[in-house]
Coordinates of C-alpha atoms (C1' of nucleotides) in Angstrom, one line a residue:
Chain A
M1 CA 131.3 -10.2 74.1
T2 CA 130.6 -8.5 70.8
E3 CA 131.8 -11.6 69.1
N4 CA 129.3 -13.6 71.0
T5 CA 126.3 -11.7 69.5
T6 CA 127.6 -11.7 66.0
S7 CA 128.9 -15.2 65.7
N8 CA 126.3 -17.9 65.2
P9 CA 125.8 -20.4 68.0
S10 CA 126.7 -24.0 67.4
D11 CA 125.3 -27.1 69.0
F12 CA 124.5 -30.7 68.1
I13 CA 121.2 -29.8 66.6
R14 CA 122.7 -27.2 64.3
D15 CA 125.4 -29.7 63.4
I16 CA 122.6 -32.0 62.2
I17 CA 121.1 -29.2 60.2
D18 CA 124.5 -28.3 58.7
D19 CA 124.9 -31.9 57.6
D20 CA 121.4 -32.0 56.1
L21 CA 122.1 -28.8 54.2
K22 CA 125.4 -30.2 53.0
T23 CA 123.7 -33.3 51.6
N24 CA 120.7 -31.4 50.5
K25 CA 118.5 -33.8 52.4
N26 CA 115.4 -31.6 52.6
D27 CA 116.0 -29.4 49.6
G28 CA 117.6 -26.9 51.9
K29 CA 114.5 -26.4 53.9
V30 CA 114.7 -25.4 57.5
A31 CA 111.4 -25.2 59.4
T32 CA 110.9 -25.5 63.1
R33 CA 108.0 -24.8 65.5
F34 CA 107.5 -23.9 69.1
P35 CA 104.5 -25.9 70.4
P36 CA 103.4 -24.9 73.9
E37 CA 100.2 -26.3 75.4
P38 CA 98.1 -23.3 76.6
N39 CA 97.6 -24.6 80.1
G40 CA 100.0 -22.3 81.9
Y41 CA 102.4 -19.4 81.4
I42 CA 105.7 -20.0 79.7
H43 CA 108.9 -19.9 81.8
I44 CA 112.6 -19.6 81.3
G45 CA 112.8 -23.2 80.3
H46 CA 110.3 -22.5 77.5
A47 CA 112.4 -19.4 76.6
K48 CA 115.3 -21.8 76.0
S49 CA 113.2 -23.7 73.5
V50 CA 111.9 -20.5 72.0
C51 CA 115.4 -19.2 71.5
L52 CA 116.5 -22.5 70.0
N53 CA 113.6 -22.9 67.5
F54 CA 113.2 -19.3 66.5
G55 CA 117.0 -18.8 66.6
I56 CA 117.6 -21.7 64.2
A57 CA 114.9 -20.3 61.8
R58 CA 116.6 -16.9 61.9
Q59 CA 120.1 -18.3 61.5
Y60 CA 119.2 -20.5 58.5
Q61 CA 116.7 -18.1 56.9
G62 CA 114.0 -20.7 57.6
T63 CA 110.7 -20.4 59.4
C64 CA 109.5 -21.1 62.9
N65 CA 105.8 -21.5 63.6
L66 CA 104.0 -20.8 66.8
R67 CA 101.6 -23.7 67.4
L68 CA 99.4 -24.0 70.4
D69 CA 99.3 -27.7 71.2
D70 CA 95.7 -27.7 72.5
T71 CA 94.6 -31.3 72.3
D72 CA 93.4 -31.7 75.9
P73 CA 90.7 -29.2 76.8
A74 CA 91.2 -29.7 80.5
G75 CA 93.1 -26.7 81.8
E76 CA 93.6 -25.0 78.5
S77 CA 92.3 -21.5 78.0
M78 CA 92.5 -18.4 75.9
E79 CA 94.1 -16.5 78.8
Y80 CA 97.1 -18.8 78.5
V81 CA 97.2 -18.4 74.7
E82 CA 97.3 -14.7 75.1
S83 CA 100.0 -14.8 77.7
I84 CA 102.1 -17.1 75.5
I85 CA 101.8 -14.8 72.5
N86 CA 102.5 -11.8 74.5
D87 CA 105.6 -13.3 76.1
I88 CA 107.2 -14.6 72.9
R89 CA 106.6 -11.3 71.2
W90 CA 108.2 -9.5 74.2
L91 CA 111.2 -11.8 73.9
G92 CA 111.5 -10.4 70.4
F93 CA 110.4 -13.3 68.1
D94 CA 108.0 -13.2 65.2
W95 CA 106.1 -16.0 63.6
E96 CA 104.5 -13.6 61.0
D97 CA 101.3 -15.3 59.8
R98 CA 102.2 -18.7 61.0
L99 CA 100.1 -18.9 64.2
F100 CA 98.6 -22.3 64.4
Y101 CA 96.5 -24.4 66.7
A102 CA 96.4 -28.2 66.8
S103 CA 92.7 -27.8 67.4
D104 CA 92.4 -26.4 63.9
Y105 CA 93.6 -29.8 62.6
F106 CA 90.9 -31.8 64.5
E107 CA 89.0 -32.7 61.3
K108 CA 92.2 -33.6 59.4
L109 CA 93.4 -35.7 62.3
Y110 CA 90.1 -37.5 62.5
Q111 CA 90.5 -38.4 58.8
F112 CA 94.0 -39.6 59.5
A113 CA 92.7 -41.8 62.2
V114 CA 90.1 -43.2 59.8
E115 CA 92.8 -43.9 57.4
L116 CA 94.8 -45.8 60.0
I117 CA 91.7 -47.9 60.8
K118 CA 91.2 -48.7 57.2
S119 CA 94.8 -49.9 56.8
G120 CA 94.3 -52.1 59.8
N121 CA 96.7 -50.0 61.9
A122 CA 94.2 -48.8 64.5
Y123 CA 91.3 -50.3 66.4
V124 CA 88.7 -49.3 68.9
C125 CA 89.4 -50.8 72.2
S126 CA 86.7 -51.1 74.8
L127 CA 88.7 -52.1 77.8
S128 CA 88.3 -50.0 80.9
P129 CA 91.2 -47.7 81.9
D130 CA 92.2 -50.1 84.6
E131 CA 92.2 -53.0 82.2
I132 CA 94.2 -51.1 79.7
R133 CA 96.8 -50.5 82.3
E134 CA 96.8 -54.1 83.3
Y135 CA 97.1 -55.3 79.7
R136 CA 100.0 -53.0 79.1
G137 CA 102.3 -55.1 81.2
T138 CA 105.3 -53.8 83.0
F139 CA 108.9 -52.9 82.3
T140 CA 109.9 -56.6 82.5
E141 CA 106.8 -58.4 81.3
P142 CA 105.3 -57.9 77.9
G143 CA 101.7 -56.7 77.6
K144 CA 98.7 -58.8 76.6
E145 CA 96.7 -58.1 73.5
S146 CA 93.3 -56.6 73.9
P147 CA 90.4 -58.8 73.1
Y148 CA 89.2 -56.0 70.9
R149 CA 92.4 -55.9 68.9
N150 CA 91.0 -57.9 66.0
R151 CA 87.7 -56.1 65.4
S152 CA 86.9 -55.8 61.7
V153 CA 87.7 -52.6 59.9
E154 CA 83.9 -52.0 59.4
E155 CA 83.2 -52.4 63.1
N156 CA 86.1 -50.1 64.0
L157 CA 85.0 -47.5 61.5
D158 CA 81.4 -47.7 62.9
L159 CA 82.5 -47.5 66.5
F160 CA 85.0 -44.6 65.9
Q161 CA 82.3 -42.7 64.0
R162 CA 79.9 -43.2 66.9
M163 CA 82.6 -42.2 69.4
R164 CA 82.7 -38.9 67.5
A165 CA 79.0 -38.6 67.4
G166 CA 78.9 -38.7 71.2
E167 CA 77.1 -42.1 71.6
F168 CA 79.4 -43.3 74.4
A169 CA 80.4 -42.2 77.8
D170 CA 83.8 -41.0 78.6
G171 CA 86.2 -43.9 78.9
A172 CA 83.9 -46.4 77.2
H173 CA 86.2 -46.7 74.2
V174 CA 89.5 -45.5 72.9
L175 CA 91.2 -45.7 69.6
R176 CA 94.5 -47.4 69.7
A177 CA 97.3 -47.8 67.2
R178 CA 97.9 -51.5 66.5
I179 CA 101.6 -51.9 67.0
D180 CA 103.1 -54.4 69.3
M181 CA 102.0 -55.4 72.8
A182 CA 105.3 -57.1 73.4
S183 CA 107.5 -54.2 72.5
P184 CA 110.2 -53.5 75.1
N185 CA 109.3 -49.9 74.6
I186 CA 106.0 -49.4 76.5
V187 CA 105.1 -46.5 74.3
M188 CA 104.7 -48.9 71.4
R189 CA 102.3 -51.2 73.2
D190 CA 99.2 -50.2 71.2
P191 CA 99.2 -46.6 72.4
I192 CA 95.9 -44.8 72.7
I193 CA 95.5 -42.2 70.0
Y194 CA 92.0 -40.9 70.7
R195 CA 89.9 -40.7 73.8
I196 CA 86.4 -39.7 74.6
K197 CA 86.3 -36.6 76.8
R198 CA 83.1 -34.6 77.3
E199 CA 84.8 -31.4 78.1
P200 CA 84.2 -28.1 76.2
H201 CA 87.3 -27.0 74.4
Y202 CA 88.2 -23.3 74.7
R203 CA 88.3 -23.0 70.9
T204 CA 86.1 -25.7 69.5
G205 CA 83.5 -25.6 72.2
N206 CA 81.3 -28.7 72.2
K207 CA 82.0 -29.6 68.6
W208 CA 84.2 -32.5 69.6
V209 CA 83.8 -35.2 72.4
I210 CA 86.8 -37.1 71.2
Y211 CA 90.3 -35.6 71.3
P212 CA 93.5 -36.9 69.8
M213 CA 96.4 -37.7 72.1
Y214 CA 99.7 -35.9 72.0
D215 CA 101.6 -38.7 70.2
F216 CA 99.1 -38.7 67.4
A217 CA 98.4 -35.0 67.0
H218 CA 101.9 -33.7 67.4
C219 CA 103.7 -35.5 64.7
L220 CA 100.9 -35.1 62.2
S221 CA 100.6 -31.4 63.0
D222 CA 104.3 -31.1 62.3
A223 CA 103.8 -32.9 59.0
L224 CA 100.8 -30.8 58.0
E225 CA 102.9 -27.6 58.7
G226 CA 105.9 -28.9 56.8
I227 CA 108.1 -28.9 59.8
V228 CA 111.5 -30.3 59.1
Y229 CA 113.0 -30.3 62.6
S230 CA 110.7 -31.2 65.5
I231 CA 112.7 -30.2 68.5
C232 CA 111.6 -31.3 71.8
T233 CA 112.9 -32.3 75.2
L234 CA 114.6 -35.5 76.3
E235 CA 111.6 -37.2 78.0
F236 CA 110.1 -37.7 74.5
E237 CA 113.0 -39.9 73.3
N238 CA 110.9 -43.0 74.1
N239 CA 108.1 -41.5 72.0
R240 CA 110.3 -41.0 68.9
P241 CA 109.6 -44.6 67.5
L242 CA 105.9 -43.9 67.8
Y243 CA 106.3 -40.5 66.1
D244 CA 108.1 -42.1 63.2
W245 CA 105.6 -45.0 63.1
I246 CA 102.6 -42.7 62.7
V247 CA 104.3 -40.4 60.2
E248 CA 105.5 -43.4 58.2
K249 CA 102.0 -44.8 58.0
L250 CA 100.3 -41.6 57.0
I251 CA 102.7 -39.2 55.4
T252 CA 104.5 -39.4 52.1
G253 CA 107.2 -37.0 51.0
L254 CA 109.0 -34.9 53.4
R255 CA 108.8 -36.3 56.9
P256 CA 109.6 -34.3 60.0
R257 CA 112.5 -35.5 62.2
Q258 CA 112.2 -35.3 66.0
I259 CA 115.4 -34.2 67.8
E260 CA 115.6 -34.1 71.6
F261 CA 117.6 -31.9 73.8
A262 CA 117.9 -31.5 77.6
R263 CA 115.4 -29.2 79.2
L264 CA 116.7 -26.4 81.4
N265 CA 116.8 -26.7 85.1
L266 CA 117.6 -23.6 87.1
S267 CA 118.9 -23.6 90.7
Y268 CA 116.8 -22.3 93.5
T269 CA 113.5 -22.5 91.5
V270 CA 111.2 -25.0 90.0
L271 CA 110.3 -25.2 86.3
S272 CA 107.7 -27.9 86.1
K273 CA 104.3 -26.7 85.1
R274 CA 102.6 -28.7 87.7
R275 CA 104.6 -27.1 90.5
L276 CA 104.3 -23.6 89.1
I277 CA 100.6 -24.0 88.9
E278 CA 100.6 -25.2 92.5
L279 CA 102.5 -22.1 93.6
V280 CA 100.0 -19.9 91.9
E281 CA 96.8 -21.7 92.9
K282 CA 97.8 -22.2 96.5
K283 CA 98.9 -18.5 96.6
Y284 CA 102.5 -19.0 97.7
V285 CA 103.1 -16.3 95.1
H286 CA 100.9 -13.5 93.9
G287 CA 100.0 -14.9 90.4
W288 CA 101.9 -16.0 87.4
D289 CA 103.6 -12.7 87.0
D290 CA 104.9 -12.5 90.6
P291 CA 108.4 -11.2 90.2
R292 CA 109.8 -14.2 92.0
M293 CA 108.4 -16.6 89.4
P294 CA 110.7 -18.0 86.7
T295 CA 107.9 -17.3 84.2
V296 CA 108.6 -14.9 81.4
S297 CA 105.9 -12.6 82.7
G298 CA 107.3 -12.8 86.2
M299 CA 110.8 -12.0 85.0
R300 CA 109.5 -9.1 82.9
R301 CA 107.7 -7.6 85.9
R302 CA 110.8 -8.2 88.0
G303 CA 112.8 -6.1 85.4
Y304 CA 114.7 -8.7 83.5
T305 CA 115.2 -7.7 79.9
P306 CA 114.6 -9.8 76.7
E307 CA 118.3 -9.2 75.8
A308 CA 119.4 -10.6 79.2
I309 CA 117.2 -13.7 78.9
K310 CA 118.2 -14.3 75.3
N311 CA 121.8 -14.0 76.1
F312 CA 121.4 -16.3 79.0
C313 CA 119.8 -18.9 76.7
A314 CA 122.8 -18.5 74.3
Q315 CA 125.3 -18.9 77.2
I316 CA 123.8 -22.1 78.5
G317 CA 124.0 -23.9 75.2
V318 CA 122.1 -26.9 74.0
A319 CA 123.1 -30.5 74.7
K320 CA 121.7 -33.8 75.9
N321 CA 123.1 -33.8 79.4
D322 CA 120.8 -33.3 82.4
N323 CA 121.7 -30.0 83.8
L324 CA 121.1 -27.7 86.7
I325 CA 122.2 -24.2 85.7
D326 CA 123.4 -21.9 88.4
V327 CA 120.9 -19.0 88.7
A328 CA 124.0 -16.8 89.2
L329 CA 124.5 -17.1 85.4
L330 CA 121.1 -15.6 84.8
E331 CA 121.7 -12.9 87.2
Y332 CA 125.1 -12.2 85.6
C333 CA 123.4 -11.8 82.2
V334 CA 120.8 -9.4 83.8
R335 CA 123.5 -7.3 85.4
E336 CA 125.6 -7.3 82.2
D337 CA 122.7 -5.8 80.2
L338 CA 121.5 -3.4 82.9
N339 CA 124.9 -2.2 83.7
E340 CA 125.2 -1.1 80.1
N341 CA 121.7 0.3 79.7
A342 CA 120.1 1.3 83.0
P343 CA 120.5 5.0 84.1
R344 CA 121.8 5.6 87.6
A345 CA 119.9 7.2 90.4
M346 CA 120.1 7.4 94.1
C347 CA 117.6 5.9 96.5
V348 CA 117.8 5.3 100.3
L349 CA 116.2 2.0 101.4
R350 CA 116.5 2.2 105.1
P351 CA 116.8 5.9 105.9
L352 CA 118.9 7.6 108.6
R353 CA 118.5 11.3 109.0
V354 CA 121.6 13.4 108.6
I355 CA 121.8 17.1 109.4
I356 CA 124.6 19.2 108.0
D357 CA 125.1 21.6 110.8
N358 CA 127.2 24.1 108.9
Y359 CA 125.0 24.2 105.8
P360 CA 122.7 27.2 105.5
E361 CA 119.1 26.4 106.7
N362 CA 117.2 27.3 103.5
Q363 CA 119.8 26.8 100.9
V364 CA 119.4 24.4 98.0
E365 CA 122.0 23.4 95.5
Y366 CA 121.6 21.4 92.4
F367 CA 124.3 18.9 91.4
E368 CA 124.7 17.8 87.9
C369 CA 124.9 14.0 88.0
A370 CA 125.8 11.7 85.2
N371 CA 123.1 9.2 84.3
H372 CA 125.9 6.7 83.5
P373 CA 129.5 7.0 84.6
Q374 CA 130.9 5.5 81.4
K375 CA 128.3 6.7 78.9
P376 CA 128.1 10.5 78.7
D377 CA 125.5 10.2 75.9
M378 CA 123.0 9.0 78.5
G379 CA 123.0 12.6 79.8
M380 CA 122.9 14.3 83.1
R381 CA 120.2 15.1 85.7
E382 CA 120.0 17.7 88.5
V383 CA 119.9 16.4 92.0
P384 CA 119.0 18.8 94.8
F385 CA 121.1 19.0 98.0
S386 CA 120.1 20.7 101.2
R387 CA 120.8 20.8 104.9
E388 CA 118.8 17.7 105.8
L389 CA 119.5 14.4 104.1
Y390 CA 118.8 10.7 104.4
I391 CA 121.6 8.2 104.1
E392 CA 121.5 4.4 104.3
R393 CA 121.5 3.0 107.8
D394 CA 124.1 0.5 106.7
D395 CA 126.4 3.4 105.8
F396 CA 126.9 4.4 109.4
M397 CA 128.4 2.3 112.2
E398 CA 128.8 3.3 115.7
A399 CA 131.8 1.1 116.1
P400 CA 133.1 0.3 112.6
P401 CA 135.8 -2.2 111.9
K402 CA 139.0 -1.0 110.3
K403 CA 138.1 -2.1 106.7
Y404 CA 134.8 -0.3 106.8
H405 CA 135.2 2.9 104.9
R406 CA 131.9 4.6 105.4
L407 CA 130.6 6.9 108.2
G408 CA 131.3 6.5 111.9
P409 CA 132.4 8.6 114.9
G410 CA 135.3 10.7 113.9
R411 CA 135.1 9.7 110.2
E412 CA 134.7 11.4 106.9
V413 CA 132.8 10.2 103.9
R414 CA 132.1 11.4 100.4
L415 CA 128.5 12.0 99.5
R416 CA 128.1 10.7 96.0
N417 CA 128.2 13.5 93.5
A418 CA 128.3 16.0 96.3
Y419 CA 130.4 17.1 99.3
V420 CA 132.6 15.3 101.8
I421 CA 131.0 15.3 105.2
K422 CA 132.4 14.7 108.6
F423 CA 130.7 13.1 111.6
E424 CA 130.1 15.4 114.5
S425 CA 127.6 13.7 116.8
M426 CA 124.6 11.4 116.9
V427 CA 121.2 11.4 118.5
K428 CA 119.9 8.2 120.1
D429 CA 116.5 7.1 121.1
A430 CA 116.4 7.3 124.9
K431 CA 114.7 4.0 125.2
T432 CA 116.0 1.8 122.5
G433 CA 119.4 3.2 122.2
E434 CA 119.0 3.3 118.4
V435 CA 120.7 6.0 116.5
T436 CA 118.0 8.2 115.1
E437 CA 119.9 11.2 113.7
L438 CA 123.4 12.2 112.7
H439 CA 125.0 15.6 112.9
C440 CA 127.7 16.3 110.4
T441 CA 129.6 19.2 108.9
Y442 CA 130.5 19.5 105.2
D443 CA 133.6 20.7 103.6
P444 CA 132.6 23.4 101.0
Q445 CA 135.9 22.9 99.1
T446 CA 135.0 19.4 98.1
R447 CA 132.3 20.0 95.6
N448 CA 133.5 18.2 92.4
A449 CA 137.0 18.3 94.0
P450 CA 139.1 16.2 96.2
P451 CA 139.9 17.6 99.7
A452 CA 142.3 20.6 99.3
D453 CA 144.8 19.2 101.8
G454 CA 145.2 16.0 99.9
R455 CA 143.7 13.8 102.6
K456 CA 142.1 10.7 101.4
V457 CA 138.4 9.9 101.8
P458 CA 137.9 6.4 100.6
G459 CA 134.2 6.0 101.3
V460 CA 131.4 7.1 99.0
I461 CA 127.8 6.8 100.0
H462 CA 124.5 7.6 98.4
W463 CA 122.0 10.1 99.8
V464 CA 118.8 12.0 99.1
S465 CA 117.7 15.5 100.2
A466 CA 115.0 15.1 102.8
Q467 CA 112.7 17.9 101.6
H468 CA 113.0 16.9 97.9
C469 CA 112.9 13.2 97.8
A470 CA 110.0 11.0 97.0
P471 CA 108.6 8.4 99.4
A472 CA 108.7 5.0 97.7
E473 CA 108.0 1.4 98.3
I474 CA 110.6 -1.1 97.5
R475 CA 110.3 -4.8 97.1
L476 CA 113.4 -6.8 97.7
Y477 CA 113.2 -10.2 96.0
D478 CA 115.4 -13.1 96.8
R479 CA 115.4 -16.7 95.4
L480 CA 112.1 -18.5 95.8
F481 CA 113.5 -21.6 97.4
G482 CA 116.2 -22.2 100.0
I483 CA 117.8 -25.2 98.4
E484 CA 119.5 -25.6 95.0
D485 CA 117.3 -28.2 93.5
P486 CA 113.8 -27.9 94.9
G487 CA 112.4 -29.6 91.8
S488 CA 113.9 -32.9 92.9
E489 CA 112.0 -32.8 96.2
E490 CA 108.6 -34.3 96.5
D491 CA 107.6 -31.8 99.2
F492 CA 109.2 -28.9 97.4
L493 CA 106.9 -26.4 99.1
H494 CA 108.7 -27.1 102.4
Y495 CA 111.8 -25.5 100.9
L496 CA 110.2 -22.2 100.0
N497 CA 112.4 -19.3 101.1
P498 CA 110.3 -17.4 103.7
H499 CA 112.4 -14.3 102.9
S500 CA 111.9 -14.3 99.2
L501 CA 110.0 -11.0 99.4
E502 CA 110.8 -8.2 101.7
T503 CA 108.7 -5.0 101.4
L504 CA 110.2 -1.7 102.4
T505 CA 107.7 1.0 102.8
T506 CA 109.7 3.9 104.1
C507 CA 112.2 4.4 101.3
Y508 CA 113.2 7.7 99.8
A509 CA 114.0 8.1 96.1
E510 CA 115.7 11.0 94.6
Q511 CA 113.3 13.6 93.0
S512 CA 113.9 12.5 89.4
L513 CA 112.4 9.1 90.1
K514 CA 109.0 10.6 90.7
N515 CA 108.3 10.4 86.9
A516 CA 109.9 7.0 86.3
K517 CA 108.1 5.2 83.5
P518 CA 106.4 2.0 84.6
G519 CA 108.5 -1.0 83.8
S520 CA 111.7 1.0 83.4
Q521 CA 115.0 -0.1 85.0
F522 CA 117.5 2.0 87.0
Q523 CA 120.6 1.3 88.9
F524 CA 120.2 2.6 92.4
E525 CA 123.9 3.3 92.9
R526 CA 125.6 1.0 95.4
L527 CA 122.5 -1.1 95.8
G528 CA 121.4 -2.8 92.7
Y529 CA 119.1 -2.7 89.7
F530 CA 115.5 -1.7 90.2
C531 CA 112.4 -1.6 88.0
T532 CA 109.3 0.5 88.4
D533 CA 106.5 -2.0 89.1
A534 CA 104.3 -1.9 86.1
R535 CA 101.2 -2.7 88.1
D536 CA 101.4 -1.0 91.5
S537 CA 103.5 2.0 91.0
T538 CA 101.8 5.4 91.1
A539 CA 102.9 9.0 90.8
E540 CA 102.2 9.6 94.5
K541 CA 104.1 6.5 95.6
P542 CA 106.4 4.8 93.2
V543 CA 107.0 1.1 93.7
F544 CA 110.3 -0.4 92.7
N545 CA 111.1 -4.1 92.3
R546 CA 114.7 -5.1 92.9
V547 CA 115.8 -6.8 89.7
V548 CA 119.1 -8.0 91.1
P549 CA 121.5 -6.6 93.6
L550 CA 124.9 -5.2 92.6
R551 CA 127.8 -7.5 93.3
D552 CA 128.9 -6.8 96.8
S553 CA 132.4 -7.5 97.7
W554 CA 132.0 -5.7 101.0
A555 CA 129.4 -8.3 102.1
K556 CA 132.1 -10.9 101.6
I557 CA 134.6 -9.1 103.7
A558 CA 132.1 -8.4 106.4
G559 CA 130.9 -12.0 106.3
N560 CA 134.4 -13.4 106.6
D561 CA 135.2 -11.2 109.6
K562 CA 132.3 -12.6 111.4
K563 CA 133.6 -16.1 111.1
Chain B
rU1 C1' 114.2 -55.6 86.7
rG2 C1' 113.0 -54.5 80.2
rG3 C1' 113.8 -50.4 76.9
rG4 C1' 115.6 -45.5 75.8
rG5 C1' 119.4 -41.7 77.0
rA6 C1' 123.7 -39.3 79.5
rA7 C1' 128.7 -39.3 81.9
rU8 C1' 134.8 -33.5 80.7
rC9 C1' 136.8 -28.0 86.2
rG10 C1' 132.1 -26.3 91.8
rU11 C1' 128.2 -25.3 87.5
rU12 C1' 127.7 -25.5 82.3
rC13 C1' 129.1 -25.8 77.2
rA14 C1' 133.3 -27.0 73.7
rA15 C1' 137.4 -30.0 71.9
rU16 C1' 134.5 -34.6 65.9
rG17 C1' 142.3 -39.6 66.8
rG18 C1' 147.1 -34.7 67.5
rU19 C1' 148.6 -28.6 73.1
rA20 C1' 141.8 -30.5 77.3
rG21 C1' 139.5 -24.6 76.0
rG22 C1' 135.4 -20.7 77.1
rA23 C1' 131.6 -18.7 80.3
rC24 C1' 129.7 -18.4 85.3
rA25 C1' 131.3 -19.3 90.3
rA26 C1' 135.4 -19.0 93.7
rC27 C1' 140.1 -16.8 95.2
rG28 C1' 144.0 -12.9 94.7
rG29 C1' 145.5 -8.0 92.9
rA30 C1' 145.0 -3.1 90.1
rC31 C1' 141.7 1.0 89.4
rU32 C1' 137.6 3.8 91.3
rC33 C1' 133.4 10.1 93.7
rU34 C1' 129.1 3.3 93.0
rG35 C1' 133.1 -1.8 98.1
rA36 C1' 129.7 -1.3 91.1
rC37 C1' 131.9 -1.4 86.3
rU38 C1' 136.6 -2.4 84.0
rC39 C1' 141.4 -4.7 83.9
rC40 C1' 145.2 -8.4 85.3
rG41 C1' 146.2 -13.0 87.6
rU42 C1' 145.2 -18.0 90.2
rU43 C1' 142.9 -22.7 91.5
rU44 C1' 140.0 -26.9 89.8
rA45 C1' 138.0 -31.7 85.1
rU46 C1' 138.0 -36.3 80.8
rA47 C1' 133.1 -41.8 86.0
rU48 C1' 136.0 -46.6 86.2
rA49 C1' 139.1 -51.0 84.5
rG50 C1' 141.3 -53.0 80.4
rG51 C1' 142.4 -52.9 75.1
rU52 C1' 143.7 -50.7 69.9
rU53 C1' 147.2 -46.7 68.4
rC54 C1' 153.4 -43.3 67.5
rG55 C1' 149.3 -40.7 69.9
rA56 C1' 142.6 -41.6 73.0
rA57 C1' 138.0 -37.2 76.3
rU58 C1' 137.3 -39.1 71.3
rC59 C1' 137.6 -45.9 68.8
rC60 C1' 136.6 -51.2 71.1
rU61 C1' 135.2 -54.3 75.6
rG62 C1' 133.6 -54.7 80.6
rU63 C1' 132.0 -52.1 85.1
rU64 C1' 129.7 -48.1 87.8
rU65 C1' 126.5 -43.9 88.5
rC66 C1' 122.6 -40.6 87.0
rC67 C1' 118.0 -39.3 84.1
rC68 C1' 113.4 -40.9 81.3
rC69 C1' 109.2 -44.5 80.2
rA70 C1' 104.1 -48.7 83.0
rG71 C1' 98.3 -41.0 82.1
rC72 C1' 92.4 -42.1 78.3
rC73 C1' 98.7 -35.5 80.3
rA74 C1' 102.0 -33.0 77.1

RNA sequence: UGGGGAAUCGUUCAAUGGUAGGACAACGGACUCUGACUCCGUUUAUAUAGGUUCGAAUCCUGUUUCCCCAGCCA
């Protein structure tokens, strides 16, 4: 595992870079960029791209720019820009002074467009949107040339200037690249490169009423920034000829190269921006940072760590195969990191009162408990013990099966870090028959020691002292969807997991958890990893999010027995 | 249907003409004051049919399957 973090990753993109370096193709320059559109929060799929682009820059001592690709004012906002900046920083990447906005290039891009018109490579088309679609043809039939395709350079220049000046309504004209209406690649059939859109831009306000299209803006932004490797996802493969066409027409010297890789798909969730927005807007989740969301802000609030996310991105690799990564791998990475770094504590989720009949009424003892069983340097804490305790309801069974080694009639169990107790009797609710209270006795010899007579007590359960513990709220999160690949379903909302959030309001946390720092993670022993909710947790009532449960081999045994 | 991509254990990534390997998952077992962690072990793969070659996951030919493209989104 240590080898993993020290050795450099390798993939087909890094192979290309290695080759370029070997042949000195770009004077040894390595420059990448991460170019999100600020119209939503970034998610684990973006994190893959962030790790790739920034990771390459780091590995080759190159640079990686952060560029907001904000060429369509609809839906873009500063709130999204801020969230993106915040999220990438949190992941641990730095673009130094290279924060750019495509909108900062609007004037330059306009001049590039003028240049394209002058060289006869672009024209103003006045077909309606419907007509443009019709003229485009289909997969099997070539398109038809627009009647406006042969306008003079002067007319095109005049029209384009007037488009900019705001003389025309939205949709009245567009600027198109003059390529080939018969191209088998539909992208190349005179693609639109500028459209009129009377929509205020979150950065340029009302300065512009024409906006460049992605295909035009992106490649030129790359070129302007001196990007060498323009890494994007597979669905842009069809656009690469256009990328190259534009760059070839307008850029001399070093030209950026587009390389495509397969975007991440994660099981039991969706990663398309459209669907994520829908979940937020229709309130199926409580915002972009809902801990069930695969967004970076959601995972942060859930308690995932940057290290876990980055390690996950390293594990999944980079290739061109469509993929659906098992979310279990992400959870593995989270556990791996938290097992190493999260201090342990005890917390009872579904309490059952236990009275130790032979323990003195007003006595309190403090047990020194290790914050981490394998890491003494993480220190100790004192945990109070008294006559009345709470244990987990699951840790008692009235009629336990043989393999169950917790508490039951006639059985003994070890209280974690404390005494061995023995079941004596139970109290039931007269009406419901539910067990409401247990009476036990403790063996005073078993403090920090095995039973004196050598008998074995296989079970160990967690507990809290009733008079010392802190009432807490705990939110148990489960996968957002009930099926592996909801993203492939048109009506994906039908597959939402109705139990993706379970809120427990009568939990009891050990005393030390009262001062838990917001956003900090713990392992609640025998249960899982939990994170103090950064938003809702208070000193009076701490709120914990379950990051991920511990692996539970008992659940498997119990589950098999039922079958 | 035209064009562009991709096919290797259940999932994913490697193997760049020379022993098909890793991780996750699954399944056994050991250990254990967390049924955690850790450790040990096991199962399972080159889409398909031909060809070239001493030797093919890799090269060639055909076939099949999957993904992307007909936004004035990115």
